[in-house]
XYZ file of C-alpha atoms in Angstrom:
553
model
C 0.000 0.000 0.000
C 1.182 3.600 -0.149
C 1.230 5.991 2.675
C 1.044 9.365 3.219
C 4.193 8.971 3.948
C 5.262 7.746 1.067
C 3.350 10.066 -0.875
C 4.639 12.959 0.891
C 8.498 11.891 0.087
C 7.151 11.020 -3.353
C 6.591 14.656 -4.236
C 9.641 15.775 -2.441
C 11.707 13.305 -4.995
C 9.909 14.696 -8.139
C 10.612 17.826 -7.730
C 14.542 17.177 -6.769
C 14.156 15.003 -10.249
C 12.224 17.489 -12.510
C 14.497 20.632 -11.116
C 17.510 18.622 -11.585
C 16.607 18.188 -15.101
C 14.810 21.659 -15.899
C 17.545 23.083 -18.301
C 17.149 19.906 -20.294
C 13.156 20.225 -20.197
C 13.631 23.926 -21.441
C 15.452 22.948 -24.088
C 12.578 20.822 -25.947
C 10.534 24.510 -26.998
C 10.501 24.420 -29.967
C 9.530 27.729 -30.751
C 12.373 30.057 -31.039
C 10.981 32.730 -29.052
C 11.897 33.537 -25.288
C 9.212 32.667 -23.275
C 8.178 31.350 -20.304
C 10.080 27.104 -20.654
C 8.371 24.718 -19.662
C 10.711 22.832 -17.547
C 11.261 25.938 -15.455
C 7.681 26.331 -14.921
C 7.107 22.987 -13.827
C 9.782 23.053 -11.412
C 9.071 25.782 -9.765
C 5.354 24.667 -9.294
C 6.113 21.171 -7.932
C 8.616 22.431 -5.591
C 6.214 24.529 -4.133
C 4.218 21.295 -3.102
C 7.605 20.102 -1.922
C 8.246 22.197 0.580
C 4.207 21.988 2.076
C 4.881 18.192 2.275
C 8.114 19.172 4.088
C 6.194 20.362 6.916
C 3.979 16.961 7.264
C 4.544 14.079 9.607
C 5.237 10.901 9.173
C 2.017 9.574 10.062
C -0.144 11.381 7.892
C -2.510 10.436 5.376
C -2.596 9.731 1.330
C -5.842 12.111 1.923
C -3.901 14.741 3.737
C -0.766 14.667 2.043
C -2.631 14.243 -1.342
C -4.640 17.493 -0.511
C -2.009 19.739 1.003
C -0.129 18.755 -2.240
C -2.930 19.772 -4.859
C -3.519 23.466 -2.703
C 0.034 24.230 -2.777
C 0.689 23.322 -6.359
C -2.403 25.181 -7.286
C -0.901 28.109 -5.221
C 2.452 27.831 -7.002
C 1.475 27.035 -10.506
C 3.307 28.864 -12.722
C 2.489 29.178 -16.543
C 0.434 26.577 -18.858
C 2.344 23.830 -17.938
C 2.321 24.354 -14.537
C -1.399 24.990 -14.309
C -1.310 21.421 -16.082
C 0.415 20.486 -13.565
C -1.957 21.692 -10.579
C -4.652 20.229 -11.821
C -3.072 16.774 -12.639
C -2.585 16.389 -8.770
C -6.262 17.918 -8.185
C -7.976 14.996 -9.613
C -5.076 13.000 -7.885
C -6.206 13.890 -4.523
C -9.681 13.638 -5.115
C -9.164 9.760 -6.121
C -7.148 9.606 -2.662
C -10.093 11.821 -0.406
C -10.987 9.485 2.920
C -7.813 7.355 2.173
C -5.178 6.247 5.023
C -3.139 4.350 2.480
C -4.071 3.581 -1.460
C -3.985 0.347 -3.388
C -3.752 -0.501 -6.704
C -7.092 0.173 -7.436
C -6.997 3.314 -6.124
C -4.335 4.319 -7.574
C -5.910 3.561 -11.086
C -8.961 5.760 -10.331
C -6.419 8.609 -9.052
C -5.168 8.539 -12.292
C -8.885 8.581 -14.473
C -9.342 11.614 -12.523
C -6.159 13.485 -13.157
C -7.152 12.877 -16.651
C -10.367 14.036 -16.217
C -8.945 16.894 -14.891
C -6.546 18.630 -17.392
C -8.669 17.441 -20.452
C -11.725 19.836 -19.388
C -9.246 22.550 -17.918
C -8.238 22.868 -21.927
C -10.588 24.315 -24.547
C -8.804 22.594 -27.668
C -7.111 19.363 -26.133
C -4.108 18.723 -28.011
C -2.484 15.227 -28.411
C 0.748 14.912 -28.733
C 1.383 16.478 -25.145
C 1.357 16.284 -21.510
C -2.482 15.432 -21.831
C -1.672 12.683 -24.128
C 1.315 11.359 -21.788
C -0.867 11.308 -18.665
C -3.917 9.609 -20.518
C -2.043 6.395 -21.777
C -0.371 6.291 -18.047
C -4.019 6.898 -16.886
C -4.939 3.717 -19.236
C -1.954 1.447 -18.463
C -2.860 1.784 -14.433
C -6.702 0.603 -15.219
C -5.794 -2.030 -17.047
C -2.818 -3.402 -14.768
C -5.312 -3.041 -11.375
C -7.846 -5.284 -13.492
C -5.211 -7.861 -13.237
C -3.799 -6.738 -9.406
C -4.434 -4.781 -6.852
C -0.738 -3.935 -5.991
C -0.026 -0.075 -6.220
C 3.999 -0.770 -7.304
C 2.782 -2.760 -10.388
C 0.351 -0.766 -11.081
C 2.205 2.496 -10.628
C 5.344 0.981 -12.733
C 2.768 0.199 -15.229
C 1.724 3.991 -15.629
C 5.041 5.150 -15.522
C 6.160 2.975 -18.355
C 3.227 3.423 -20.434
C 4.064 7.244 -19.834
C 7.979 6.851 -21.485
C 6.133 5.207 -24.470
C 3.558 7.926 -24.807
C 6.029 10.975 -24.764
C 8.212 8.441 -26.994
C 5.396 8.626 -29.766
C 4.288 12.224 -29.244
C 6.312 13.493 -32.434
C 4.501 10.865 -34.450
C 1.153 12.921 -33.170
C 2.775 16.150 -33.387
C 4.492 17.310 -36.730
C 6.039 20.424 -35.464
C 7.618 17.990 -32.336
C 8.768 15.678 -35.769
C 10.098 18.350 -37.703
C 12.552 19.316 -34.499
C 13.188 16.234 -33.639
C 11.983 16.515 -29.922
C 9.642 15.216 -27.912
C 7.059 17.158 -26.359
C 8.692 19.449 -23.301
C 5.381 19.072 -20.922
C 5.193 15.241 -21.408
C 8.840 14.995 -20.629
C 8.332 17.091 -17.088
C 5.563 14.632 -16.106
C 7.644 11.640 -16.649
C 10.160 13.255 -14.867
C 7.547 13.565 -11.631
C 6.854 10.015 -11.959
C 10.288 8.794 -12.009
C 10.906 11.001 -9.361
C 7.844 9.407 -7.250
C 8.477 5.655 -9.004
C 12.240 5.967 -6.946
C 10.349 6.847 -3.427
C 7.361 4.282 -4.031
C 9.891 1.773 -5.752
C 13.506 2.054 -4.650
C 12.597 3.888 -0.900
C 14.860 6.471 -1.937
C 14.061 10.427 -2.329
C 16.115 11.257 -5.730
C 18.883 14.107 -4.026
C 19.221 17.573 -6.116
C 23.037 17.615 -8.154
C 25.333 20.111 -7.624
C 24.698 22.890 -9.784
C 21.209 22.397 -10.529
C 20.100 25.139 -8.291
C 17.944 22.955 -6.285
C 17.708 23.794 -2.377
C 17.665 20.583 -0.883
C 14.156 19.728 0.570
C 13.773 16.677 3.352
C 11.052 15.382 5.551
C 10.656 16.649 8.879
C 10.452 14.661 12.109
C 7.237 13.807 14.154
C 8.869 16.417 16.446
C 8.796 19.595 14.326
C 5.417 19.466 13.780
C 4.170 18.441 16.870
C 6.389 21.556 18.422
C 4.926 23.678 15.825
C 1.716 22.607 17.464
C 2.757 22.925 21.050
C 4.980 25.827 21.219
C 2.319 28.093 19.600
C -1.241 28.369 21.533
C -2.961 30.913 19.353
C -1.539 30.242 15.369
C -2.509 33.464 13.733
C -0.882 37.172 14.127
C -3.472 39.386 12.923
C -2.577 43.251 12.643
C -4.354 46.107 10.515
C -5.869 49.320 10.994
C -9.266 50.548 11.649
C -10.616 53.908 10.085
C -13.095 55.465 12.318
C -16.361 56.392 11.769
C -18.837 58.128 12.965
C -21.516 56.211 12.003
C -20.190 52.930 13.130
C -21.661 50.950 15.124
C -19.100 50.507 18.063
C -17.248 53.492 19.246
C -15.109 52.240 22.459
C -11.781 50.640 21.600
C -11.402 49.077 25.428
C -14.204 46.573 24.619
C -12.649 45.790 21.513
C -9.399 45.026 23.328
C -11.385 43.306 26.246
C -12.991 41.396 23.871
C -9.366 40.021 22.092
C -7.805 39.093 24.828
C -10.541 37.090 25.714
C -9.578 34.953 22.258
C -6.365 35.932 22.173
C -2.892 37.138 23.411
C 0.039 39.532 22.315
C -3.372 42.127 22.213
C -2.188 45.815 21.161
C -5.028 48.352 20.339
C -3.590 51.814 19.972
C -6.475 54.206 19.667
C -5.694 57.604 17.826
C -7.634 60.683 16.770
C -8.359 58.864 13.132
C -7.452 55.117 13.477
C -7.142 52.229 15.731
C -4.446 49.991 15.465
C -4.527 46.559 16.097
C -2.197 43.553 16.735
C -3.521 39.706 18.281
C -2.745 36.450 18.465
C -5.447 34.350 17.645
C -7.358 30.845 16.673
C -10.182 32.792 15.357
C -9.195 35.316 13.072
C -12.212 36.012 11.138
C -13.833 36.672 14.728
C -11.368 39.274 15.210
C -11.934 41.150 11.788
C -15.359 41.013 12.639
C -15.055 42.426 15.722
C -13.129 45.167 14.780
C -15.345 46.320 11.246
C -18.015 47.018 13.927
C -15.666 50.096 14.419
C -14.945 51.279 11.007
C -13.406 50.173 7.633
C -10.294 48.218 7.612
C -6.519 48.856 5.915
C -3.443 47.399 5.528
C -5.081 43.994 6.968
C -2.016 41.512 7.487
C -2.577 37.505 9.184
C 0.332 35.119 9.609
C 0.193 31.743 10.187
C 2.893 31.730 12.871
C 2.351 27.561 13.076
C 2.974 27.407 9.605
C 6.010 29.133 9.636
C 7.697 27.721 12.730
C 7.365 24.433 11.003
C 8.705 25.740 7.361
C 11.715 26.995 9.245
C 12.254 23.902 11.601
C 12.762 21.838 8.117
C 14.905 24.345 6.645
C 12.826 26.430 4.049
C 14.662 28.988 3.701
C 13.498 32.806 4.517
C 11.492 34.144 1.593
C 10.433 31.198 0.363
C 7.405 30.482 2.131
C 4.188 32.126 0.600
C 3.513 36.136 0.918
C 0.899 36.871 3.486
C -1.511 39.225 1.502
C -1.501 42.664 2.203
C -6.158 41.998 2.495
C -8.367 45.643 1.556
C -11.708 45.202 2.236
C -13.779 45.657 -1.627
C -15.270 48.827 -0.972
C -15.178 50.245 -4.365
C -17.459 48.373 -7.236
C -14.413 47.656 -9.582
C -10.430 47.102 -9.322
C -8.372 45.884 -12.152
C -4.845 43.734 -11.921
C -2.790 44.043 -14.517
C 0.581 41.633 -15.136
C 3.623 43.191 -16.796
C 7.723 43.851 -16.611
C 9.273 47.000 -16.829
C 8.980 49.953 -14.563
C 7.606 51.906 -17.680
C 4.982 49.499 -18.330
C 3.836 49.359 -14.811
C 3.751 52.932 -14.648
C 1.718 53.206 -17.306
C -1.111 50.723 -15.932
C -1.351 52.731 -12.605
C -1.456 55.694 -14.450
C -4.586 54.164 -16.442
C -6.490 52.533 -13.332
C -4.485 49.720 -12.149
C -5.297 49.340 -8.712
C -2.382 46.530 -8.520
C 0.643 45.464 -10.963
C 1.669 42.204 -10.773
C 5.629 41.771 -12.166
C 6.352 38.959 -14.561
C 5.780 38.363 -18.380
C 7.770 36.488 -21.209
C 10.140 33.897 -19.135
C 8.905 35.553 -15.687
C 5.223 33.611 -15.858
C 3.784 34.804 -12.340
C 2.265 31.956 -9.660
C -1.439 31.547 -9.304
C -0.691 32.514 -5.604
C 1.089 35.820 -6.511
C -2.306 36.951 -8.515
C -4.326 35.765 -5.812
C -2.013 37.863 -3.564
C -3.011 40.839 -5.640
C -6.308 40.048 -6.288
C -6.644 40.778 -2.026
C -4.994 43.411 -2.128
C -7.380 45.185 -4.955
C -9.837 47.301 -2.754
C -13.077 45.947 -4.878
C -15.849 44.234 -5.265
C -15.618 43.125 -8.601
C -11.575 42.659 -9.392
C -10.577 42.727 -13.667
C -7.385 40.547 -14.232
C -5.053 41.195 -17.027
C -2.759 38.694 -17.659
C -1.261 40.255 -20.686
C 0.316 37.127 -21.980
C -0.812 33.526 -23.461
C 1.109 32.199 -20.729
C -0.185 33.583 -17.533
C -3.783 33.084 -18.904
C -4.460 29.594 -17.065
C -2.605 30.384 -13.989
C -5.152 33.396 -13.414
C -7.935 31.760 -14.539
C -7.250 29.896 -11.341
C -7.701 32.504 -9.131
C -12.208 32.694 -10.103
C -13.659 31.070 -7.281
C -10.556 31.386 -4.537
C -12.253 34.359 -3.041
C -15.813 34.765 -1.092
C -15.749 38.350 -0.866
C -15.225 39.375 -4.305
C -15.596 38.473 -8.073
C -12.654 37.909 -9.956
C -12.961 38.303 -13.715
C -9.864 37.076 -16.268
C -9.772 38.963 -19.588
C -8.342 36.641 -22.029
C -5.254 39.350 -22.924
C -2.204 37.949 -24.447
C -0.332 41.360 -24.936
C 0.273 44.251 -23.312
C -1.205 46.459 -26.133
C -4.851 44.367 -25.359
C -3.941 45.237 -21.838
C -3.828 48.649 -21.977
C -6.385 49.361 -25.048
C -9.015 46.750 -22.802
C -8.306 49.256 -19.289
C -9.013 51.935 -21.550
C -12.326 50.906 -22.697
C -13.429 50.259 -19.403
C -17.071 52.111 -18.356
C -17.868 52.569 -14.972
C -21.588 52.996 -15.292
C -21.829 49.855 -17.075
C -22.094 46.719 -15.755
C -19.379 43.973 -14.941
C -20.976 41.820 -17.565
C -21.245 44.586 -20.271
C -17.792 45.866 -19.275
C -16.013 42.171 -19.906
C -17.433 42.162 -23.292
C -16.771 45.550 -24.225
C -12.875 45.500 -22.965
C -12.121 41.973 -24.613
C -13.681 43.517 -27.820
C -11.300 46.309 -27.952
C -8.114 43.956 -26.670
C -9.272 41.917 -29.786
C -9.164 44.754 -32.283
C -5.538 45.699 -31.419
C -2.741 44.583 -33.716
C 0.475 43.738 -31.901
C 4.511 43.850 -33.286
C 7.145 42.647 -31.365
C 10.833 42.372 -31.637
C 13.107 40.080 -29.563
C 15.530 37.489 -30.159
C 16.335 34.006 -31.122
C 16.504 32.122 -28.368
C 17.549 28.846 -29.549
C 18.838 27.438 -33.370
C 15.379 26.568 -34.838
C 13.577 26.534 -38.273
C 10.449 28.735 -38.865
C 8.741 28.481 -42.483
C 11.454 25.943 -43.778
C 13.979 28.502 -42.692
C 16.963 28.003 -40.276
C 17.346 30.763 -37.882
C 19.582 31.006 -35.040
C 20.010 31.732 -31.161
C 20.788 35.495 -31.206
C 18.793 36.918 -34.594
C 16.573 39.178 -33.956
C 12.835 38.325 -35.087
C 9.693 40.448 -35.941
C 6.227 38.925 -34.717
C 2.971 40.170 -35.866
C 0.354 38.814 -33.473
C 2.426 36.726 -32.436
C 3.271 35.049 -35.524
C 7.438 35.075 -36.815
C 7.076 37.261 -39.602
C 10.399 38.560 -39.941
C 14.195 37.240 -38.917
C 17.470 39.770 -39.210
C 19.902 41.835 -37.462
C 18.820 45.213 -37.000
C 16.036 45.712 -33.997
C 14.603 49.166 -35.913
C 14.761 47.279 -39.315
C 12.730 44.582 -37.685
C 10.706 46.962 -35.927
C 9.471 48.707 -38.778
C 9.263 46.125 -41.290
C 7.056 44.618 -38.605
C 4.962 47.629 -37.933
C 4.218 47.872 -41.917
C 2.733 44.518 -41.936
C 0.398 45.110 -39.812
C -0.440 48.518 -40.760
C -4.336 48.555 -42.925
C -5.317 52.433 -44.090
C -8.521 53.532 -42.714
C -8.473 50.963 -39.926
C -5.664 52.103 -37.841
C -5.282 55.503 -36.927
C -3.020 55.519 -33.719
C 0.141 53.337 -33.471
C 2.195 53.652 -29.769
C 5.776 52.229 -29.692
C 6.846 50.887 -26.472
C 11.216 50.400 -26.489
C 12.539 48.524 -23.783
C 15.763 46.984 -22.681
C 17.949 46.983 -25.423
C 16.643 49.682 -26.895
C 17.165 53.211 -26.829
C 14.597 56.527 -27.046
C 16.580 57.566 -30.295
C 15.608 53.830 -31.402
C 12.342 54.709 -30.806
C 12.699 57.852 -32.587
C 14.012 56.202 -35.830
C 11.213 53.488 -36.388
C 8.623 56.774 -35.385
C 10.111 59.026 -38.213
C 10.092 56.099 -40.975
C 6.413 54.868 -40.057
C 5.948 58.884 -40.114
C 7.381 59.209 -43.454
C 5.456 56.416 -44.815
C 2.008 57.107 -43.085
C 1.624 60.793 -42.845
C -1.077 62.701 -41.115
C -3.001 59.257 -41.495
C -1.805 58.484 -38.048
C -0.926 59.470 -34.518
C 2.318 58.042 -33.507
C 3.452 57.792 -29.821
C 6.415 56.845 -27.638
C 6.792 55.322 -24.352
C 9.751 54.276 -22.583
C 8.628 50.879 -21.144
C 11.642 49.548 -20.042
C 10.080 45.900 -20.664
C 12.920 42.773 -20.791
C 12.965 40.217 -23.245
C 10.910 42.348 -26.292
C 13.345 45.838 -27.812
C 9.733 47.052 -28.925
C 6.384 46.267 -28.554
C 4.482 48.070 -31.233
C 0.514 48.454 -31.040
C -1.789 49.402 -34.157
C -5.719 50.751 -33.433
């Protein structure tokens, strides 16, 4: 049978095995743009659930450690793959739920149900992929537990039936073929597998190899978790501040602190001409933020889990890399946006336009589901807009909807920042959140996007070889252009795009690698070309990765 425990040092080997590997897993993108690799993603996702089942005991569950693994990976999930990922181990632990130990059998239904899992999370399955590479696993365990009901057979079975699978995925996949590759998401889950197959198999938790950048993760003692347990009576530091009012309900701050240290200790309520501030430790923290909105509106809200950090730090997770505490606003206003970019410039220019919240990351910098959630919370509305502003980060915000009780989150399907910024634009605030979804996604849809960046590995595109260091011209994301000359590119790459009497503004965003008098030279040729039939701006966006990012409207 297979324990929690076993389970627990499972995860903790895959991720060792995937991160020790990641380079290699990166390597399989076949498209030549920089973006955000796969076996990077996937690493950093499953390593999150590491270092959760770092912090479990020995005796627990395939339930518990099943579930704690599925929240944190869905917490940590960073780009496509990783969202994959997540939700592979979701229908994981809901095979496992009211387990002690699994069986064969169990194992094999785990397994339909991670499949079930990441086929509807995708609109257009693929085969050819990670989907493809957990079905036929999924397959090989049902048909092995018809014969037995022991989980090593059964869970060898999968894993070899996976190696085939991602063997035959260029066969399903011509682009794969034509590279000579297999598919970089199947290869990461065979890589967790192994990784588990050596725990559940071998009893031994694959170690990280020098150089891989892998921080060594082990399993705790029975003793660091029952400390973090004893040591700490009340588990949660709560601390904020409370803006009068006059027309609240409550208006003396010594019942308030009479009435947390009743459920609390560590009580500190500073009362001031304006604001109150508090700070308890607690077991009931949504009793205390209850308490205190009887006296006004809340800010700068901040809870800890002090229990969960003892026991991160007894088993050596290193500080700042346990998850951020959310900076929580209450939603007082009707609507907040989020918007997810890199580059000072670029995250200027959102707050300037409404952002209530910029979340870094991009091209090769995919943010976690956790670190939208994060500023989802921090968004001081009712109704929260989320722009991931790239293909990439779509899925992991998409995981966000449904994470919070207090407000609606709503993802706008933008892949650029252009579509960011022309969707904020179009926002109405007398419409509705319904009307307003529509309307912005209409007007991210009628932007035309350039973009210039590099090679980032030797590839072919259109029957033509290009290679690592070229510079490239996409138009809507399609490789329209290869050379050497980012202004060359960027104008070549503008003209494509460009349709009289349908675009009348074009904005040209330079970044790293690029210079203002860069910017000037691709302005004065489209100028030259275009005439009074367009307004052309320029804005320093300071954005890695892309020299220019050219919108058409």
């Amino acid at each position: 049978m297979i324990t929690g425990l076993m389970f627990r040092d499972s995860i903790i080997s895959a991720a060792n095995n995937i991160t020790n590997s990641r380079q290699a897993v990166d390597a399989l993108n076949v498209f030549p743009v920089p973006d955000g690799d796969t076996g990077t993603n996937m690493s950093m996702t499953i390593t999150a659930a590491a270092k959760e089942m770092a912090a479990l005991a020995d005796d627990c569950t395939i339930e518990e450690a099943s579930s704690r693994c599925a929240s944190a990976l869905l917490r940590g999930a960073r780009g496509n793959s990783g969202v994959i990922l997540s939700l592979i181990f979701r229908g994981i632990s809901k095979g496992f739920k009211g387990l002690k130990e699994a069986g064969g059998k169990d194992i094999a239904v785990a397994l339909q149900n991670a499949v079930d899992a990441a086929y509807k999370a995708v609109m257009k399955p693929t085969e050819g992929t990670i989907l493809t590479v957990v079905r036929m696993a999924s397959e090989a365990a049902t048909e092995m537990a018809k014969i037995q009901d022991d989980p090593l057979e059964v869970g060898f079975a999968a894993l070899q039936a996976a190696k085939e699978a991602l063997a035959q995925t260029p066969e399903m996949l011509p682009v794969l073929k034509k590279a000579g590759v297999v598919d970089a998401g199947g290869q990461g889950f065979v890589l967790v597998l192994e990784g588990m197959e050596s725990v559940w198999g071998n009893g031994a938790i694959v170690q990280p190899i020098d150089g891989s950048g892998v921080t060594p993760v082990s399993a705790p003692s029975k003793k660091t978790v029952a400390d973090a347990d004893d040591e700490i009576e009340f588990g949660y530091c709560s601390e904020f501040l409370i803006e009068k009012s006059s027309s609240s309900e409550a208006k003396d701050p010594l019942k308030l602190r009479a009435y947390l240290e009743s459920i609390g200790d560590c009580v500190v309520v500073v009362d001031d001409s304006d604001i109150i501030k508090v700070h308890v430790h607690s077991n009931e923290p949504g009793n205390v933020i209850q308490a205190a909105l009887k006296y006004g509106q809340l800010i700068n809200i901040k809870i800890d889990n002090m229990r969960y950090q003892h026991a991160n730090a007894e088993v050596g997770v290193e500080e700042g890399d346990e998850p951020i505490t959310p900076t929580v606003k209450a939603p007082e206003n009707n609507y907040g946006f989020v918007a997810v970019c890199a580059g000072d410039g670029l995250s200027e220019l959102f707050s300037d336009i409404g952002a209530d919240c910029v979340v870094s990351g991009g091209q090769t910098m995919n943010p976690s589901t956790d670190d939208i959630y994060n500023a989802v919370m921090s968004t001081p509305a009712k109704t929260v807009f989320v722009l991931p502003n790239n293909k990439n980060i779509i899925m992991a915000a998409e995981q966000v909807v449904g994470l919070t009780s207090d407000r609606e989150v709503r993802v706008l399907q933008t892949k650029t920042i252009p579509q960011g910024i022309s969707a904020m634009l179009c926002f109405d605030e007398s419409a509705d959140a319904e009307e307003n979804q529509i309307n912005m996604m209409a007007a991210a849809e009628a932007v035309e996007t350039a973009q210039v960046t590099f090679v980032a590995r030797d590839s072919e595109v259109d029957g033509k070889k290009v290679h690592k260091g070229e510079i490239m011209g996409l138009c809507n994301g399609k490789i329209k252009f290869i050379g050497n000359n980012i202004t060359d590119i960027a104008i070549k790459s503008a003209e494509k795009l460009y349709k009289k009497n349908t675009h009348s503004l074009i904005t040209i965003i330079y970044g790293e690698g690029a210079t203002e008098e860069d910017a000037a030279r691709v302005e004065e040729a489209l100028s030259k070309k275009y005439g009074d039939d367009v307004e052309i701006s320029i804005v320093e966006g300071g954005q890695p990765i892309y020299y220019f990012i050219i919108s058409l409207e």
